[in-house]
PDB file of N, CA and C in Angstrom:
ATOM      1  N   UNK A 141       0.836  -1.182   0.000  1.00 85.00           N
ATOM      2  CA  UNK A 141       0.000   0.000   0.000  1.00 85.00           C
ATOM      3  C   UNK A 141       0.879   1.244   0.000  1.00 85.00           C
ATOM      4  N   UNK A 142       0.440   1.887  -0.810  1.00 89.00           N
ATOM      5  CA  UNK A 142       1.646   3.550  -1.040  1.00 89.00           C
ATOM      6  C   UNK A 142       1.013   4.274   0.456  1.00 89.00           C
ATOM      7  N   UNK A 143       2.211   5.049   0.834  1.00 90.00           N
ATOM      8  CA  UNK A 143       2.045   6.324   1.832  1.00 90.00           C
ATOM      9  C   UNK A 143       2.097   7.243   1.339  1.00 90.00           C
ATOM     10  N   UNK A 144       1.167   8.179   2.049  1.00 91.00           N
ATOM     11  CA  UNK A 144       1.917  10.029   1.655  1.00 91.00           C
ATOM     12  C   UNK A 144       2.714  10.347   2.212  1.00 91.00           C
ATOM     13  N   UNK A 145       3.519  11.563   1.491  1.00 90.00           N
ATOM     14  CA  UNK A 145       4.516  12.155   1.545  1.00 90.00           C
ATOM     15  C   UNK A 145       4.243  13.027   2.517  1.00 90.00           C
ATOM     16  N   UNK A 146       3.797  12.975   3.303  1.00 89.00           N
ATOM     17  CA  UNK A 146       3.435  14.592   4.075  1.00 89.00           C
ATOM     18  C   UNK A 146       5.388  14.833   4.801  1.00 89.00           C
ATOM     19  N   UNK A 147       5.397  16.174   4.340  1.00 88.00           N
ATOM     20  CA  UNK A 147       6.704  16.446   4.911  1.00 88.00           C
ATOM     21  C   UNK A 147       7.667  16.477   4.043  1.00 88.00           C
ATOM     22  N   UNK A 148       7.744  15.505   3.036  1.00 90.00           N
ATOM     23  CA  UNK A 148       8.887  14.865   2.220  1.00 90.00           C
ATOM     24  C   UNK A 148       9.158  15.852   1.330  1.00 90.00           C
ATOM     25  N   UNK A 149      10.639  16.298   0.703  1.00 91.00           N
ATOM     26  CA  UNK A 149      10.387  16.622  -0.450  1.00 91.00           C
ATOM     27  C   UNK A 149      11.638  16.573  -1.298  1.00 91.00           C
ATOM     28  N   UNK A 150      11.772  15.309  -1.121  1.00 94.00           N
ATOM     29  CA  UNK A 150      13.024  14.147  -1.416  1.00 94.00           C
ATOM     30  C   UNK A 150      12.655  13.402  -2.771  1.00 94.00           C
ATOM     31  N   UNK A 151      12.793  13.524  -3.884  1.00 93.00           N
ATOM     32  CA  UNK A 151      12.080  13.206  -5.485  1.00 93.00           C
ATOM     33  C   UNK A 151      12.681  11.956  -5.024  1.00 93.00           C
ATOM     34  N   UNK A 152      13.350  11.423  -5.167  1.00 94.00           N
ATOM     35  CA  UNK A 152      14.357  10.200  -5.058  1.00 94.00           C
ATOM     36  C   UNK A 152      13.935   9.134  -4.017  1.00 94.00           C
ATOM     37  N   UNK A 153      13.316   9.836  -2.854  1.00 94.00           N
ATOM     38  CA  UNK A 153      12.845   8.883  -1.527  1.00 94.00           C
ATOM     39  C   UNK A 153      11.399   8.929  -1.680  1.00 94.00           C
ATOM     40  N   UNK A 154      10.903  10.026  -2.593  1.00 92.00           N
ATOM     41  CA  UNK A 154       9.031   9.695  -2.796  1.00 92.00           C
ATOM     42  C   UNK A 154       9.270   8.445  -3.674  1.00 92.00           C
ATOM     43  N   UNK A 155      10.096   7.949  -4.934  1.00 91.00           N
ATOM     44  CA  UNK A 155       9.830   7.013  -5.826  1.00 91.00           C
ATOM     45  C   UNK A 155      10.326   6.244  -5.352  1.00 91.00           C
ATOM     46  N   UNK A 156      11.635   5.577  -4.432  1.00 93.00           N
ATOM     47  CA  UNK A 156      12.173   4.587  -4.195  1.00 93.00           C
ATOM     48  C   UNK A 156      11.283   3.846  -3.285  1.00 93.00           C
ATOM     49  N   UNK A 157      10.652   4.979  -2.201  1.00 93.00           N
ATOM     50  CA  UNK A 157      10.147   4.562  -0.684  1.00 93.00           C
ATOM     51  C   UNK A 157       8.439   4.326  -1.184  1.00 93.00           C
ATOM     52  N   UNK A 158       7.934   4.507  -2.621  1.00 91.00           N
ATOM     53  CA  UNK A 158       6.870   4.056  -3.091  1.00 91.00           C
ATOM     54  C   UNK A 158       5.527   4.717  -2.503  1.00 91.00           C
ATOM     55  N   UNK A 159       5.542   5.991  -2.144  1.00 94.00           N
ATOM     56  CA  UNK A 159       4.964   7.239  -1.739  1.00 94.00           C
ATOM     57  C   UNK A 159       3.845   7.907  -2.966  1.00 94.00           C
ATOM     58  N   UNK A 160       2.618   7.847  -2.895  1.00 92.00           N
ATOM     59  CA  UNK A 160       2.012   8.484  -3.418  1.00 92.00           C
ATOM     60  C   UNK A 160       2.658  10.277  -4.294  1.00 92.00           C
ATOM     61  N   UNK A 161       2.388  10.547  -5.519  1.00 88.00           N
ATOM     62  CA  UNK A 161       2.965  11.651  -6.259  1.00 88.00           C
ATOM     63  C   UNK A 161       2.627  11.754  -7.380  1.00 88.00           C
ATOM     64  N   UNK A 162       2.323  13.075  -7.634  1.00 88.00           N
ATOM     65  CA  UNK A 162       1.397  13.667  -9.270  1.00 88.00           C
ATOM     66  C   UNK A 162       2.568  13.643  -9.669  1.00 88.00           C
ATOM     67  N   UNK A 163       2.176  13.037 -10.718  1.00 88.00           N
ATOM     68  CA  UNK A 163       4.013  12.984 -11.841  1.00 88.00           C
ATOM     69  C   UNK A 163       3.706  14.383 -12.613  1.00 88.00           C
ATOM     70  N   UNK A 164       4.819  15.271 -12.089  1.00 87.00           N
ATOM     71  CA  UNK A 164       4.983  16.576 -12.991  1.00 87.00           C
ATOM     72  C   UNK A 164       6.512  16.550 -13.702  1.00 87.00           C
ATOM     73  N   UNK A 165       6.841  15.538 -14.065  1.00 87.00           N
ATOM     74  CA  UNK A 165       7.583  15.089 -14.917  1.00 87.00           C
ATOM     75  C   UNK A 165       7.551  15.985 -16.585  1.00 87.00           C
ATOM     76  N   UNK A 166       6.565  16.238 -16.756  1.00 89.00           N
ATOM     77  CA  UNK A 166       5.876  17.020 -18.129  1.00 89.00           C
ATOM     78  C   UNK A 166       6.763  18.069 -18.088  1.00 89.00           C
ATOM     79  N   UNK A 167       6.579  18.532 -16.497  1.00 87.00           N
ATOM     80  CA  UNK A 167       7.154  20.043 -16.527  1.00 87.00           C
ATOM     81  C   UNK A 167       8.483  20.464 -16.850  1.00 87.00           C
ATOM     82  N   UNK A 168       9.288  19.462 -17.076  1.00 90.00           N
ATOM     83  CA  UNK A 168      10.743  19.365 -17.593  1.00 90.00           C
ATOM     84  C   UNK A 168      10.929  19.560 -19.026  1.00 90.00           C
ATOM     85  N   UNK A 169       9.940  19.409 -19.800  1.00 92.00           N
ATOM     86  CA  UNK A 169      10.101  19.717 -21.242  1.00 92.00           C
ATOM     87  C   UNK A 169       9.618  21.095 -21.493  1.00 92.00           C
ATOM     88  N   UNK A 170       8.524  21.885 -20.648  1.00 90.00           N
ATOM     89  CA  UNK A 170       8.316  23.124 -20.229  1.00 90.00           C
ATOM     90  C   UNK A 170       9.605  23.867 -20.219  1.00 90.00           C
ATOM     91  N   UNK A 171      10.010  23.558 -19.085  1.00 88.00           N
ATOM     92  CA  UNK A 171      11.483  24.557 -18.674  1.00 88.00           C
ATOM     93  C   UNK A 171      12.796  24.249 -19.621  1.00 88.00           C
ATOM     94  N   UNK A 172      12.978  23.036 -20.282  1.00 89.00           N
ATOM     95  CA  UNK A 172      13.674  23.660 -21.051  1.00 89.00           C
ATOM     96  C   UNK A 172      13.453  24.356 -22.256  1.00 89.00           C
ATOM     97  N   UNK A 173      12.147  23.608 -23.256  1.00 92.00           N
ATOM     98  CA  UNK A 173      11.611  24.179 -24.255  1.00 92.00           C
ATOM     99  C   UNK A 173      11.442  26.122 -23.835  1.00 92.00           C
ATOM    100  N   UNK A 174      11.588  26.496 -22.808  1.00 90.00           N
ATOM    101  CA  UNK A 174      10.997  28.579 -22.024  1.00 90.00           C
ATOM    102  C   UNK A 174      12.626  28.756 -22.674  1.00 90.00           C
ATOM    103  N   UNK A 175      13.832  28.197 -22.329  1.00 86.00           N
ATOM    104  CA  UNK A 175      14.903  28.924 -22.733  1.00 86.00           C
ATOM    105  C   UNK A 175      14.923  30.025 -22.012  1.00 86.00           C
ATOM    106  N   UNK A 176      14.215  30.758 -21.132  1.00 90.00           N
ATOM    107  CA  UNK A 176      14.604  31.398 -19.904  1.00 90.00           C
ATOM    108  C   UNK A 176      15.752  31.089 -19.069  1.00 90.00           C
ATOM    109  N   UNK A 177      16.686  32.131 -18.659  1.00 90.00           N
ATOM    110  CA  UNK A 177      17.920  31.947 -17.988  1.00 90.00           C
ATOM    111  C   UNK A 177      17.524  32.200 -16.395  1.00 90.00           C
ATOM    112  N   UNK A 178      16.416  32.775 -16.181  1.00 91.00           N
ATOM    113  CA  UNK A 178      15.902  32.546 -14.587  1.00 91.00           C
ATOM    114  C   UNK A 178      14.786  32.416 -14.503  1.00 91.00           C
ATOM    115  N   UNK A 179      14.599  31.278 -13.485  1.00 86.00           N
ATOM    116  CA  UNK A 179      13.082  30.814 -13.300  1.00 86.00           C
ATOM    117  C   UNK A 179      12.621  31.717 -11.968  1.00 86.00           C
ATOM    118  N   UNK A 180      11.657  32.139 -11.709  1.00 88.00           N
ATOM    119  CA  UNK A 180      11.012  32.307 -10.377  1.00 88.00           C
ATOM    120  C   UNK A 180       9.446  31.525 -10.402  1.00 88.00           C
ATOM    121  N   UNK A 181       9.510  30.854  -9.143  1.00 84.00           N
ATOM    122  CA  UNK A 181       8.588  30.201  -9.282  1.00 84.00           C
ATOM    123  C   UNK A 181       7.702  30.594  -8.014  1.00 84.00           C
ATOM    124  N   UNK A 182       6.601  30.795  -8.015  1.00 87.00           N
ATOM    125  CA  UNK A 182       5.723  31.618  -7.314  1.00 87.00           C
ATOM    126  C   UNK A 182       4.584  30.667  -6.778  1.00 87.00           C
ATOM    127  N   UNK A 183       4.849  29.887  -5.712  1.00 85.00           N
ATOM    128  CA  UNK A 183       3.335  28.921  -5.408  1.00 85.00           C
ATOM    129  C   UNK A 183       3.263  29.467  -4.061  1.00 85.00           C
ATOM    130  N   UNK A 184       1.811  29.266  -3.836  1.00 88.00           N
ATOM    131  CA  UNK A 184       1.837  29.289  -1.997  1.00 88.00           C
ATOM    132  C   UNK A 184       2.573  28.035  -1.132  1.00 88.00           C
ATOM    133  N   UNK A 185       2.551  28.179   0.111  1.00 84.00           N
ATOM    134  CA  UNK A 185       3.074  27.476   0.779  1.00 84.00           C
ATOM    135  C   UNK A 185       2.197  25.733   0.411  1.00 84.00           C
ATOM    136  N   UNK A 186       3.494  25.099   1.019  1.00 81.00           N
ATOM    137  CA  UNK A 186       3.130  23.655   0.876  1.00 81.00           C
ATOM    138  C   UNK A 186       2.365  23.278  -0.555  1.00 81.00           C
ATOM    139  N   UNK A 187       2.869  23.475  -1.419  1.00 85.00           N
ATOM    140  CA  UNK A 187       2.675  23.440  -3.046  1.00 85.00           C
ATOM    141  C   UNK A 187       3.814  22.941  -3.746  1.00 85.00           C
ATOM    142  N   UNK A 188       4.851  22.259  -3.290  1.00 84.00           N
ATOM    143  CA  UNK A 188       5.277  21.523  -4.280  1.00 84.00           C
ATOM    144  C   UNK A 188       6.810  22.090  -5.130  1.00 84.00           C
ATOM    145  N   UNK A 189       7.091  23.060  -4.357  1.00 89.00           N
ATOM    146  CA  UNK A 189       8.360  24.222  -4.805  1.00 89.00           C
ATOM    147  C   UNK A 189       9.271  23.208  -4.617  1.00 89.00           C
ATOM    148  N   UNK A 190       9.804  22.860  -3.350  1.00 91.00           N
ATOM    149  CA  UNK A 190      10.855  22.479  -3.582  1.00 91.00           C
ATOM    150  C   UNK A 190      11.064  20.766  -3.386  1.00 91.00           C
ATOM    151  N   UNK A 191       9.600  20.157  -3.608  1.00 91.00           N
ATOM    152  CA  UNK A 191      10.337  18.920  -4.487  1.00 91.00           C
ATOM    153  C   UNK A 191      10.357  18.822  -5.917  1.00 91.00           C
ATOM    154  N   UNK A 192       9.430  19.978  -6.473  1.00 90.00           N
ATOM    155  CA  UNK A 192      10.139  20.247  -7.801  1.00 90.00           C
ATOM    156  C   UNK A 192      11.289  20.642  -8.189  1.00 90.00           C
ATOM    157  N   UNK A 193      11.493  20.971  -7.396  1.00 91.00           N
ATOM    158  CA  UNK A 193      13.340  21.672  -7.485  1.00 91.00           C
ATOM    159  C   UNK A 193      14.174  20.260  -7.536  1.00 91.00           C
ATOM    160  N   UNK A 194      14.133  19.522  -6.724  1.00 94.00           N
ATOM    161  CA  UNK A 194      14.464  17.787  -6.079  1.00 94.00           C
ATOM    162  C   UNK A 194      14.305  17.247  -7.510  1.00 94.00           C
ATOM    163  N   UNK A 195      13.214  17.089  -8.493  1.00 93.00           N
ATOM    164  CA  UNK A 195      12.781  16.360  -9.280  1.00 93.00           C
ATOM    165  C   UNK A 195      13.955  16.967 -10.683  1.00 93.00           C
ATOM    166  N   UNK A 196      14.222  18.017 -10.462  1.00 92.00           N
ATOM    167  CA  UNK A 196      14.784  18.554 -11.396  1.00 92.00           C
ATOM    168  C   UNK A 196      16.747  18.547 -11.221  1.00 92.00           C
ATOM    169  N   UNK A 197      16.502  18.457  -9.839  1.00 94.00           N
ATOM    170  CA  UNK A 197      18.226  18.300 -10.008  1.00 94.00           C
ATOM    171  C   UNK A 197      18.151  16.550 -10.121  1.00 94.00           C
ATOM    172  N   UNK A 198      17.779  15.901  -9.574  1.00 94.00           N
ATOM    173  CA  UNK A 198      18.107  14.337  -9.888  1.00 94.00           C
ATOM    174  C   UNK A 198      17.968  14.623 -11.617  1.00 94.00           C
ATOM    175  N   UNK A 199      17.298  15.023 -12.836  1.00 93.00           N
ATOM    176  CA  UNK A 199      16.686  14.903 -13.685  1.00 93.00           C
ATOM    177  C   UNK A 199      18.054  15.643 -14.515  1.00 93.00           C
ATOM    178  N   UNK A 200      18.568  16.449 -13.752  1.00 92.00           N
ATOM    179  CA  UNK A 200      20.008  17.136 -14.991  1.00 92.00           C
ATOM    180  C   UNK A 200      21.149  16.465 -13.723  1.00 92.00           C
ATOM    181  N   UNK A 201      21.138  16.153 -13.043  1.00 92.00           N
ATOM    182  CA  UNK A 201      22.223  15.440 -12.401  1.00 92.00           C
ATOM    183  C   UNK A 201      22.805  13.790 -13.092  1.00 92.00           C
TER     184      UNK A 201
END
């Protein structure tokens, strides 16, 4: 049975540790297809900032 992530925001330990997660995987062809040299990314709290950030350095790492 999957768990939530409450707390987590470890890209690498949500998929290994088999944790419930909206695959925003998509959003990687977004940011590079913008060719923008700085991102600001603007969500409210507890929205997902910085395991998107997580998802994206494993992803160019």
């Amino acid at each position: 049975m999957k768990k939530l992530p409450i707390g987590l925001s470890d890209f690498k330990e949500l998929i290994e540790e088999n944790y419930y997660y909206f695959d925003k995987t998509k959003y990687i062809d977004e940011i590079i297809k913008d060719g923008a040299k700085v991102k600001l990314f603007t969500r409210p709290r507890r929205f997902g900032k910085t395991l998107n950030m997580s998802m994206l350095k494993y992803f160019f790492d």
